[in-house]
mmCIF file of C-alpha atoms in Angstrom:
data_model
loop_
_atom_site.group_PDB
_atom_site.id
_atom_site.type_symbol
_atom_site.label_atom_id
_atom_site.label_comp_id
_atom_site.label_asym_id
_atom_site.label_seq_id
_atom_site.Cartn_x
_atom_site.Cartn_y
_atom_site.Cartn_z
ATOM 1 C CA UNK U 1 48.933 -16.329 -62.663
ATOM 2 C CA UNK U 2 52.078 -16.784 -60.582
ATOM 3 C CA UNK U 3 54.239 -19.537 -62.065
ATOM 4 C CA UNK U 4 56.942 -21.617 -60.382
ATOM 5 C CA UNK U 5 59.575 -20.294 -62.813
ATOM 6 C CA UNK U 6 58.753 -16.605 -62.258
ATOM 7 C CA UNK U 7 61.590 -14.465 -60.948
ATOM 8 C CA UNK U 8 59.210 -12.616 -58.639
ATOM 9 C CA UNK U 9 55.712 -12.972 -57.278
ATOM 10 C CA UNK U 10 53.484 -10.255 -55.961
ATOM 11 C CA UNK U 11 54.218 -9.795 -52.242
ATOM 12 C CA UNK U 12 50.515 -10.361 -51.633
ATOM 13 C CA UNK U 13 50.526 -13.821 -53.261
ATOM 14 C CA UNK U 14 53.675 -14.823 -51.388
ATOM 15 C CA UNK U 15 52.322 -13.399 -48.127
ATOM 16 C CA UNK U 16 49.101 -15.390 -48.461
ATOM 17 C CA UNK U 17 51.103 -18.595 -49.100
ATOM 18 C CA UNK U 18 53.173 -17.970 -45.955
ATOM 19 C CA UNK U 19 50.095 -17.106 -43.887
ATOM 20 C CA UNK U 20 48.372 -20.320 -44.982
ATOM 21 C CA UNK U 21 51.253 -22.301 -43.444
ATOM 22 C CA UNK U 22 49.721 -21.459 -40.060
ATOM 23 C CA UNK U 23 46.992 -24.013 -40.819
ATOM 24 C CA UNK U 24 49.169 -27.170 -40.901
ATOM 25 C CA UNK U 25 51.318 -25.688 -38.129
ATOM 26 C CA UNK U 26 48.447 -25.171 -35.687
ATOM 27 C CA UNK U 27 46.638 -28.321 -36.824
ATOM 28 C CA UNK U 28 49.483 -30.857 -36.889
ATOM 29 C CA UNK U 29 52.104 -29.297 -34.631
ATOM 30 C CA UNK U 30 49.847 -27.517 -32.119
ATOM 31 C CA UNK U 31 52.096 -24.458 -32.245
ATOM 32 C CA UNK U 32 52.638 -21.285 -34.284
ATOM 33 C CA UNK U 33 55.101 -20.718 -37.112
ATOM 34 C CA UNK U 34 58.544 -19.627 -35.893
ATOM 35 C CA UNK U 35 62.208 -19.731 -36.874
ATOM 36 C CA UNK U 36 64.629 -18.386 -34.284
ATOM 37 C CA UNK U 37 64.499 -21.089 -31.612
ATOM 38 C CA UNK U 38 65.870 -23.578 -34.185
ATOM 39 C CA UNK U 39 69.186 -21.729 -33.811
ATOM 40 C CA UNK U 40 69.131 -22.671 -30.113
ATOM 41 C CA UNK U 41 68.424 -26.333 -30.899
ATOM 42 C CA UNK U 42 71.381 -26.525 -33.293
ATOM 43 C CA UNK U 43 73.533 -24.292 -31.079
ATOM 44 C CA UNK U 44 72.857 -26.400 -27.976
ATOM 45 C CA UNK U 45 74.073 -29.551 -29.718
ATOM 46 C CA UNK U 46 77.168 -27.711 -30.973
ATOM 47 C CA UNK U 47 77.802 -26.398 -27.436
ATOM 48 C CA UNK U 48 77.893 -29.965 -26.091
ATOM 49 C CA UNK U 49 80.867 -30.652 -28.396
ATOM 50 C CA UNK U 50 82.913 -28.009 -26.574
ATOM 51 C CA UNK U 51 81.321 -28.105 -23.136
ATOM 52 C CA UNK U 52 80.334 -31.447 -21.620
ATOM 53 C CA UNK U 53 78.068 -29.649 -19.120
ATOM 54 C CA UNK U 54 76.135 -27.678 -21.766
ATOM 55 C CA UNK U 55 73.241 -30.156 -21.686
ATOM 56 C CA UNK U 56 72.768 -29.241 -18.012
ATOM 57 C CA UNK U 57 72.017 -25.630 -18.951
ATOM 58 C CA UNK U 58 68.239 -25.466 -18.567
ATOM 59 C CA UNK U 59 67.697 -23.303 -21.642
ATOM 60 C CA UNK U 60 69.688 -25.685 -23.841
ATOM 61 C CA UNK U 61 68.055 -28.785 -22.356
ATOM 62 C CA UNK U 62 64.581 -27.441 -23.182
ATOM 63 C CA UNK U 63 65.536 -26.920 -26.838
ATOM 64 C CA UNK U 64 67.594 -30.029 -27.617
ATOM 65 C CA UNK U 65 65.078 -32.815 -28.111
ATOM 66 C CA UNK U 66 61.491 -33.500 -29.053
ATOM 67 C CA UNK U 67 59.196 -33.147 -32.041
ATOM 68 C CA UNK U 68 58.581 -29.368 -31.838
ATOM 69 C CA UNK U 69 62.273 -28.451 -31.618
ATOM 70 C CA UNK U 70 63.279 -30.639 -34.552
ATOM 71 C CA UNK U 71 60.211 -29.601 -36.517
ATOM 72 C CA UNK U 72 61.474 -26.016 -36.390
ATOM 73 C CA UNK U 73 64.990 -27.028 -37.430
ATOM 74 C CA UNK U 74 63.362 -28.830 -40.373
ATOM 75 C CA UNK U 75 61.422 -25.638 -41.186
ATOM 76 C CA UNK U 76 64.571 -23.514 -41.540
ATOM 77 C CA UNK U 77 66.403 -26.233 -43.477
ATOM 78 C CA UNK U 78 63.325 -26.431 -45.700
ATOM 79 C CA UNK U 79 63.447 -22.646 -46.175
ATOM 80 C CA UNK U 80 66.963 -22.934 -47.610
ATOM 81 C CA UNK U 81 65.883 -25.845 -49.831
ATOM 82 C CA UNK U 82 62.747 -24.060 -51.027
ATOM 83 C CA UNK U 83 64.642 -20.866 -51.822
ATOM 84 C CA UNK U 84 67.282 -22.910 -53.680
ATOM 85 C CA UNK U 85 64.622 -24.723 -55.752
ATOM 86 C CA UNK U 86 62.792 -21.492 -56.517
ATOM 87 C CA UNK U 87 66.031 -19.797 -57.602
ATOM 88 C CA UNK U 88 66.961 -22.781 -59.800
ATOM 89 C CA UNK U 89 63.543 -22.770 -61.473
ATOM 90 C CA UNK U 90 63.562 -19.029 -62.220
ATOM 91 C CA UNK U 91 67.284 -18.646 -62.897
ATOM 92 C CA UNK U 92 67.466 -15.635 -60.554
ATOM 93 C CA UNK U 93 70.979 -16.639 -59.485
ATOM 94 C CA UNK U 94 72.551 -14.340 -56.901
ATOM 95 C CA UNK U 95 76.087 -12.950 -56.728
ATOM 96 C CA UNK U 96 78.388 -13.727 -53.789
ATOM 97 C CA UNK U 97 76.953 -10.791 -51.852
ATOM 98 C CA UNK U 98 74.126 -8.399 -52.626
ATOM 99 C CA UNK U 99 75.189 -5.160 -54.376
ATOM 100 C CA UNK U 100 73.249 -3.333 -51.663
ATOM 101 C CA UNK U 101 76.232 -3.730 -49.307
ATOM 102 C CA UNK U 102 78.445 -1.683 -51.581
ATOM 103 C CA UNK U 103 75.863 1.084 -51.607
ATOM 104 C CA UNK U 104 75.082 0.980 -47.891
ATOM 105 C CA UNK U 105 78.472 0.204 -46.318
ATOM 106 C CA UNK U 106 81.034 0.264 -49.140
ATOM 107 C CA UNK U 107 81.490 -3.523 -48.847
ATOM 108 C CA UNK U 108 82.009 -5.180 -52.225
ATOM 109 C CA UNK U 109 83.785 -8.417 -51.256
ATOM 110 C CA UNK U 110 82.809 -11.387 -49.107
ATOM 111 C CA UNK U 111 85.907 -10.755 -46.991
ATOM 112 C CA UNK U 112 84.787 -7.219 -46.167
ATOM 113 C CA UNK U 113 81.219 -8.313 -45.571
ATOM 114 C CA UNK U 114 81.811 -11.464 -43.475
ATOM 115 C CA UNK U 115 82.680 -9.851 -40.088
ATOM 116 C CA UNK U 116 79.624 -7.553 -40.160
ATOM 117 C CA UNK U 117 77.430 -10.441 -41.348
ATOM 118 C CA UNK U 118 78.625 -12.603 -38.438
ATOM 119 C CA UNK U 119 78.163 -9.758 -35.949
ATOM 120 C CA UNK U 120 74.721 -8.989 -37.386
ATOM 121 C CA UNK U 121 73.666 -12.625 -37.061
ATOM 122 C CA UNK U 122 74.966 -12.771 -33.501
ATOM 123 C CA UNK U 123 73.090 -9.622 -32.425
ATOM 124 C CA UNK U 124 69.967 -10.751 -34.288
ATOM 125 C CA UNK U 125 69.673 -14.102 -32.503
ATOM 126 C CA UNK U 126 70.739 -12.709 -29.132
ATOM 127 C CA UNK U 127 67.942 -10.129 -29.368
ATOM 128 C CA UNK U 128 65.438 -12.658 -30.694
ATOM 129 C CA UNK U 129 66.054 -14.965 -27.745
ATOM 130 C CA UNK U 130 65.646 -12.107 -25.243
ATOM 131 C CA UNK U 131 62.375 -11.138 -26.928
ATOM 132 C CA UNK U 132 61.341 -14.800 -27.215
ATOM 133 C CA UNK U 133 60.717 -14.673 -30.958
ATOM 134 C CA UNK U 134 61.621 -13.097 -34.276
ATOM 135 C CA UNK U 135 59.926 -11.749 -37.370
ATOM 136 C CA UNK U 136 58.171 -15.109 -37.738
ATOM 137 C CA UNK U 137 57.187 -16.061 -34.197
ATOM 138 C CA UNK U 138 56.384 -12.581 -32.881
ATOM 139 C CA UNK U 139 55.669 -11.010 -36.252
ATOM 140 C CA UNK U 140 53.739 -13.258 -38.588
ATOM 141 C CA UNK U 141 52.391 -15.531 -35.843
ATOM 142 C CA UNK U 142 52.085 -13.237 -32.820
ATOM 143 C CA UNK U 143 50.226 -10.408 -34.518
ATOM 144 C CA UNK U 144 47.936 -12.928 -36.258
ATOM 145 C CA UNK U 145 46.969 -14.077 -32.746
ATOM 146 C CA UNK U 146 46.366 -10.460 -31.660
ATOM 147 C CA UNK U 147 49.144 -10.697 -29.075
ATOM 148 C CA UNK U 148 49.963 -7.361 -27.422
ATOM 149 C CA UNK U 149 53.466 -8.517 -26.449
ATOM 150 C CA UNK U 150 54.290 -9.643 -29.982
ATOM 151 C CA UNK U 151 53.018 -6.370 -31.446
ATOM 152 C CA UNK U 152 55.237 -4.479 -29.005
ATOM 153 C CA UNK U 153 58.231 -6.665 -29.897
ATOM 154 C CA UNK U 154 57.663 -6.103 -33.638
ATOM 155 C CA UNK U 155 57.422 -2.322 -33.132
ATOM 156 C CA UNK U 156 60.740 -2.461 -31.239
ATOM 157 C CA UNK U 157 62.295 -4.585 -34.038
ATOM 158 C CA UNK U 158 61.375 -2.004 -36.640
ATOM 159 C CA UNK U 159 62.570 0.836 -34.382
ATOM 160 C CA UNK U 160 65.965 -0.845 -33.901
ATOM 161 C CA UNK U 161 66.214 -1.746 -37.584
ATOM 162 C CA UNK U 162 65.243 1.715 -38.832
ATOM 163 C CA UNK U 163 67.617 3.493 -36.418
ATOM 164 C CA UNK U 164 70.519 1.285 -37.538
ATOM 165 C CA UNK U 165 69.749 1.387 -41.278
ATOM 166 C CA UNK U 166 69.433 5.174 -41.227
ATOM 167 C CA UNK U 167 73.067 5.372 -40.042
ATOM 168 C CA UNK U 168 74.128 3.603 -43.247
ATOM 169 C CA UNK U 169 74.381 5.288 -46.635
ATOM 170 C CA UNK U 170 71.064 5.650 -48.443
ATOM 171 C CA UNK U 171 70.657 2.674 -50.791
ATOM 172 C CA UNK C 1 54.056 -37.326 -32.669
ATOM 173 C CA UNK C 2 57.379 -38.903 -33.574
ATOM 174 C CA UNK C 3 60.362 -36.667 -34.256
ATOM 175 C CA UNK C 4 60.561 -38.215 -37.726
ATOM 176 C CA UNK C 5 56.983 -37.194 -38.636
ATOM 177 C CA UNK C 6 57.587 -33.733 -37.192
ATOM 178 C CA UNK C 7 60.687 -33.343 -39.351
ATOM 179 C CA UNK C 8 58.749 -34.383 -42.481
ATOM 180 C CA UNK C 9 56.005 -31.845 -41.740
ATOM 181 C CA UNK C 10 58.633 -29.200 -40.981
ATOM 182 C CA UNK C 11 60.540 -29.873 -44.198
ATOM 183 C CA UNK C 12 57.367 -29.703 -46.301
ATOM 184 C CA UNK C 13 56.230 -26.441 -44.664
ATOM 185 C CA UNK C 14 59.760 -25.029 -44.819
ATOM 186 C CA UNK C 15 60.141 -25.735 -48.539
ATOM 187 C CA UNK C 16 56.881 -23.887 -49.240
ATOM 188 C CA UNK C 17 58.002 -21.084 -46.895
ATOM 189 C CA UNK C 18 61.399 -20.791 -48.588
ATOM 190 C CA UNK C 19 59.837 -20.884 -52.041
ATOM 191 C CA UNK C 20 57.495 -18.012 -51.116
ATOM 192 C CA UNK C 21 60.317 -16.022 -49.484
ATOM 193 C CA UNK C 22 62.425 -16.369 -52.642
ATOM 194 C CA UNK C 23 59.592 -15.522 -55.030
ATOM 195 C CA UNK C 24 58.531 -12.490 -52.996
ATOM 196 C CA UNK C 25 62.178 -11.261 -52.891
ATOM 197 C CA UNK C 26 61.684 -10.353 -49.222
ATOM 198 C CA UNK C 27 64.845 -12.334 -48.439
ATOM 199 C CA UNK C 28 66.896 -9.796 -50.439
ATOM 200 C CA UNK C 29 69.149 -7.621 -48.248
ATOM 201 C CA UNK C 30 68.187 -4.785 -50.612
ATOM 202 C CA UNK C 31 64.502 -5.268 -49.743
ATOM 203 C CA UNK C 32 65.083 -5.580 -45.985
ATOM 204 C CA UNK C 33 67.521 -2.655 -45.764
ATOM 205 C CA UNK C 34 65.299 -0.648 -48.115
ATOM 206 C CA UNK C 35 62.378 -1.250 -45.742
ATOM 207 C CA UNK C 36 64.433 -0.116 -42.758
ATOM 208 C CA UNK C 37 65.426 3.039 -44.683
ATOM 209 C CA UNK C 38 61.723 3.536 -45.451
ATOM 210 C CA UNK C 39 62.238 3.619 -49.209
ATOM 211 C CA UNK C 40 61.023 0.148 -50.196
ATOM 212 C CA UNK C 41 57.888 -1.328 -48.644
ATOM 213 C CA UNK C 42 57.946 -4.859 -50.091
ATOM 214 C CA UNK C 43 58.879 -6.318 -46.694
ATOM 215 C CA UNK C 44 55.935 -4.628 -44.978
ATOM 216 C CA UNK C 45 53.613 -5.715 -47.809
ATOM 217 C CA UNK C 46 54.470 -9.414 -47.614
ATOM 218 C CA UNK C 47 54.621 -9.306 -43.818
ATOM 219 C CA UNK C 48 51.156 -7.787 -43.480
ATOM 220 C CA UNK C 49 49.737 -10.055 -46.226
ATOM 221 C CA UNK C 50 50.976 -13.041 -44.186
ATOM 222 C CA UNK C 51 49.483 -11.525 -41.017
ATOM 223 C CA UNK C 52 46.101 -10.917 -42.715
ATOM 224 C CA UNK C 53 46.030 -14.516 -43.979
ATOM 225 C CA UNK C 54 47.041 -15.802 -40.560
ATOM 226 C CA UNK C 55 44.325 -13.693 -38.874
ATOM 227 C CA UNK C 56 41.642 -15.114 -41.163
ATOM 228 C CA UNK C 57 42.969 -18.687 -40.936
ATOM 229 C CA UNK C 58 43.067 -18.495 -37.138
ATOM 230 C CA UNK C 59 39.646 -16.823 -36.985
ATOM 231 C CA UNK C 60 38.274 -19.960 -38.667
ATOM 232 C CA UNK C 61 40.487 -22.498 -36.835
ATOM 233 C CA UNK C 62 39.807 -20.940 -33.426
ATOM 234 C CA UNK C 63 36.296 -19.603 -33.970
ATOM 235 C CA UNK C 64 34.824 -22.591 -35.789
ATOM 236 C CA UNK C 65 37.006 -25.543 -34.787
ATOM 237 C CA UNK C 66 38.160 -24.408 -31.345
ATOM 238 C CA UNK C 67 41.846 -24.854 -32.108
ATOM 239 C CA UNK C 68 43.927 -23.419 -29.261
ATOM 240 C CA UNK C 69 46.035 -20.279 -29.801
ATOM 241 C CA UNK C 70 49.648 -20.015 -28.626
ATOM 242 C CA UNK C 71 50.152 -16.483 -27.367
ATOM 243 C CA UNK C 72 53.469 -15.312 -26.023
ATOM 244 C CA UNK C 73 53.183 -13.384 -22.724
ATOM 245 C CA UNK C 74 53.443 -9.579 -22.661
ATOM 246 C CA UNK C 75 56.875 -8.825 -21.171
ATOM 247 C CA UNK C 76 57.540 -5.095 -21.567
ATOM 248 C CA UNK C 77 61.261 -5.162 -20.834
ATOM 249 C CA UNK C 78 62.126 -8.328 -22.768
ATOM 250 C CA UNK C 79 59.893 -7.440 -25.734
ATOM 251 C CA UNK C 80 61.240 -3.888 -26.084
ATOM 252 C CA UNK C 81 64.926 -4.520 -25.334
ATOM 253 C CA UNK C 82 65.053 -7.841 -27.198
ATOM 254 C CA UNK C 83 63.113 -6.367 -30.114
ATOM 255 C CA UNK C 84 65.442 -3.363 -30.385
ATOM 256 C CA UNK C 85 68.554 -5.588 -30.333
ATOM 257 C CA UNK C 86 66.990 -7.936 -32.886
ATOM 258 C CA UNK C 87 66.233 -4.932 -35.116
ATOM 259 C CA UNK C 88 69.860 -3.770 -34.994
ATOM 260 C CA UNK C 89 70.896 -7.287 -36.012
ATOM 261 C CA UNK C 90 68.372 -7.376 -38.853
ATOM 262 C CA UNK C 91 69.769 -4.139 -40.311
ATOM 263 C CA UNK C 92 73.407 -5.295 -40.018
ATOM 264 C CA UNK C 93 72.589 -8.742 -41.467
ATOM 265 C CA UNK C 94 70.115 -7.563 -44.076
ATOM 266 C CA UNK C 95 68.193 -10.621 -42.924
ATOM 267 C CA UNK C 96 66.031 -12.012 -40.171
ATOM 268 C CA UNK C 97 66.518 -15.536 -38.794
ATOM 269 C CA UNK C 98 64.207 -17.180 -41.365
ATOM 270 C CA UNK C 99 65.319 -15.150 -44.382
ATOM 271 C CA UNK C 100 69.012 -15.758 -43.632
ATOM 272 C CA UNK C 101 68.329 -19.392 -44.559
ATOM 273 C CA UNK C 102 66.595 -18.308 -47.789
ATOM 274 C CA UNK C 103 69.595 -16.115 -48.645
ATOM 275 C CA UNK C 104 71.903 -19.097 -48.210
ATOM 276 C CA UNK C 105 69.640 -21.208 -50.434
ATOM 277 C CA UNK C 106 69.476 -18.531 -53.126
ATOM 278 C CA UNK C 107 73.263 -18.254 -53.187
ATOM 279 C CA UNK C 108 74.333 -15.297 -51.049
ATOM 280 C CA UNK C 109 77.548 -16.461 -49.389
ATOM 281 C CA UNK C 110 77.566 -13.860 -46.619
ATOM 282 C CA UNK C 111 74.368 -15.459 -45.305
ATOM 283 C CA UNK C 112 76.504 -18.382 -44.081
ATOM 284 C CA UNK C 113 78.283 -15.934 -41.764
ATOM 285 C CA UNK C 114 74.936 -14.515 -40.622
ATOM 286 C CA UNK C 115 73.788 -18.066 -39.792
ATOM 287 C CA UNK C 116 77.050 -18.925 -37.982
ATOM 288 C CA UNK C 117 76.818 -15.647 -36.073
ATOM 289 C CA UNK C 118 73.212 -16.486 -35.256
ATOM 290 C CA UNK C 119 74.166 -19.890 -33.846
ATOM 291 C CA UNK C 120 76.943 -18.251 -31.809
ATOM 292 C CA UNK C 121 74.450 -15.641 -30.560
ATOM 293 C CA UNK C 122 71.943 -18.339 -29.620
ATOM 294 C CA UNK C 123 74.634 -20.310 -27.722
ATOM 295 C CA UNK C 124 75.784 -17.163 -25.904
ATOM 296 C CA UNK C 125 72.194 -16.323 -24.979
ATOM 297 C CA UNK C 126 71.656 -19.868 -23.724
ATOM 298 C CA UNK C 127 74.488 -19.523 -21.191
ATOM 299 C CA UNK C 128 73.189 -16.105 -20.097
ATOM 300 C CA UNK C 129 69.485 -17.008 -20.103
ATOM 301 C CA UNK C 130 69.155 -17.406 -16.314
ATOM 302 C CA UNK C 131 70.540 -13.958 -15.345
ATOM 303 C CA UNK C 132 68.839 -12.212 -18.302
ATOM 304 C CA UNK C 133 65.465 -13.777 -17.540
ATOM 305 C CA UNK C 134 65.905 -12.852 -13.872
ATOM 306 C CA UNK C 135 66.819 -9.251 -14.765
ATOM 307 C CA UNK C 136 63.818 -8.841 -17.078
ATOM 308 C CA UNK C 137 61.382 -10.788 -14.912
ATOM 309 C CA UNK C 138 57.748 -9.609 -15.038
ATOM 310 C CA UNK C 139 54.471 -11.391 -14.238
ATOM 311 C CA UNK C 140 53.853 -11.569 -18.007
ATOM 312 C CA UNK C 141 50.164 -12.157 -18.654
ATOM 313 C CA UNK C 142 49.098 -13.401 -22.103
ATOM 314 C CA UNK C 143 47.471 -10.141 -23.188
ATOM 315 C CA UNK C 144 45.659 -10.012 -26.516
ATOM 316 C CA UNK C 145 43.716 -7.258 -28.276
ATOM 317 C CA UNK C 146 40.468 -9.254 -28.384
ATOM 318 C CA UNK C 147 40.428 -9.717 -24.601
ATOM 319 C CA UNK C 148 41.420 -6.050 -24.094
ATOM 320 C CA UNK C 149 38.425 -5.041 -26.241
ATOM 321 C CA UNK C 150 36.150 -7.680 -24.717
ATOM 322 C CA UNK C 151 35.342 -9.065 -28.182
ATOM 323 C CA UNK C 152 35.520 -12.623 -29.565
ATOM 324 C CA UNK C 153 38.866 -13.544 -31.121
ATOM 325 C CA UNK C 154 37.434 -14.318 -34.556
ATOM 326 C CA UNK C 155 35.614 -10.967 -34.824
ATOM 327 C CA UNK C 156 38.623 -8.922 -33.707
ATOM 328 C CA UNK C 157 40.837 -10.885 -36.107
ATOM 329 C CA UNK C 158 38.486 -10.280 -39.053
ATOM 330 C CA UNK C 159 38.245 -6.551 -38.214
ATOM 331 C CA UNK C 160 42.021 -6.146 -37.947
ATOM 332 C CA UNK C 161 42.425 -8.072 -41.220
ATOM 333 C CA UNK C 162 40.021 -5.635 -42.920
ATOM 334 C CA UNK C 163 41.943 -2.623 -41.576
ATOM 335 C CA UNK C 164 45.254 -4.100 -42.742
ATOM 336 C CA UNK C 165 43.856 -4.837 -46.224
ATOM 337 C CA UNK C 166 42.760 -1.191 -46.537
ATOM 338 C CA UNK C 167 46.211 -0.079 -45.374
ATOM 339 C CA UNK C 168 47.912 -2.386 -47.896
ATOM 340 C CA UNK C 169 45.709 -1.058 -50.717
ATOM 341 C CA UNK C 170 46.775 2.506 -49.856
ATOM 342 C CA UNK C 171 50.433 1.471 -49.576
ATOM 343 C CA UNK C 172 50.327 -0.257 -52.961
ATOM 344 C CA UNK C 173 48.716 2.806 -54.543
ATOM 345 C CA UNK C 174 51.607 4.953 -53.272
ATOM 346 C CA UNK C 175 54.286 2.737 -54.818
ATOM 347 C CA UNK C 176 53.706 -0.413 -56.821
ATOM 348 C CA UNK C 177 55.698 -3.498 -55.790
ATOM 349 C CA UNK C 178 56.704 -3.854 -59.449
ATOM 350 C CA UNK C 179 58.636 -0.582 -59.168
ATOM 351 C CA UNK C 180 60.115 -1.430 -55.778
ATOM 352 C CA UNK C 181 61.395 -4.842 -56.801
ATOM 353 C CA UNK C 182 64.059 -3.408 -59.159
ATOM 354 C CA UNK C 183 65.360 -4.638 -62.507
ATOM 355 C CA UNK C 184 67.420 -7.478 -60.982
ATOM 356 C CA UNK C 185 64.635 -8.382 -58.498
ATOM 357 C CA UNK C 186 66.905 -7.493 -55.572
ATOM 358 C CA UNK C 187 65.012 -4.489 -54.248
ATOM 359 C CA UNK C 188 67.562 -2.055 -55.626
ATOM 360 C CA UNK C 189 66.170 0.724 -57.737
ATOM 361 C CA UNK C 190 68.538 2.561 -60.065
ATOM 362 C CA UNK C 191 70.619 4.978 -57.943
ATOM 363 C CA UNK C 192 69.692 8.042 -59.968
ATOM 364 C CA UNK C 193 65.981 7.303 -59.652
ATOM 365 C CA UNK C 194 66.349 6.575 -55.970
ATOM 366 C CA UNK C 195 68.017 9.946 -55.381
ATOM 367 C CA UNK C 196 65.424 12.064 -57.166
ATOM 368 C CA UNK C 197 63.839 14.338 -54.533
ATOM 369 C CA UNK C 198 60.381 13.203 -53.478
ATOM 370 C CA UNK C 199 58.605 16.091 -55.244
ATOM 371 C CA UNK C 200 60.195 15.267 -58.582
ATOM 372 C CA UNK C 201 59.433 11.553 -58.822
ATOM 373 C CA UNK C 202 57.460 10.537 -61.848
ATOM 374 C CA UNK C 203 55.104 7.646 -62.116
ATOM 375 C CA UNK C 204 55.784 5.415 -65.090
#
């Protein structure tokens, strides 16, 4: 039986738990599970601090207020909280950066890693907003709804990810 | 629904989500990069397990209770170009938008830079949304496999779930997740094992 203080669960148990979250999401929120548009909600509010006209940008305005936008921000904040709790309970504390970065890119310090991490995050969200979803919205939710567009977007995600990872050193 | 209630529901779902992401180790850069180098299939396993569960849950919710689905439209240009760019970002970050938050929660400091970069990317996209949407404009019908096949949603969903379960069983038989997860549960197998040529691998 999977226990709350285990260091690792079977991917099948964890996958089922994540898939079951579609039930409260469709039932209470009348939407599908997603993550990437929360970055727009937070980003739009940050943009207004630097640009008084940012709230007039249609894309920002549609993401700034309302139950669904703040629900998704709460989801990603909850993800960080849940991962923190799980790590505390199992004691699977992580180092500053994963040792995989030394193997893949020769990066062993946070200083060396930070610029690529920032760039990676930037590209990731920019692409997700063009595609209109990420691994959650297009992936877990879109394919579960038999969406052709989401399946295409996920295939492209893996193609882009595989092509880029293959240029790195084998981990 | 009030924003406050929505936030409570979101927090509760998110905590469960984050817990499952941490326990499955799919948030590990080693797991995500390993998947993209096609040498560690934990990410695909959890992803498809979540899809199978979602298919069955939605088959019941939609088929029995008539709950409405929320399909995204099929936009060839935006889906392919956006998906490719997102994939490049996933490989460089060793994260996707959701798992970057789990990495931060589990203690990886570089995830904070991924998140900041993500916010900057989302802001930049927001300013460029009008020209990008115009450039990639397509009629964009909500195309789904069940309507393409002329079958009910619930039946198509159950059939796809069955196919994916068979695929997962075969995948698990090839390499057990217990091997892939690594001794420090970070998806990294010992370098010397990882570099053994495919023909010489031994099954413990």
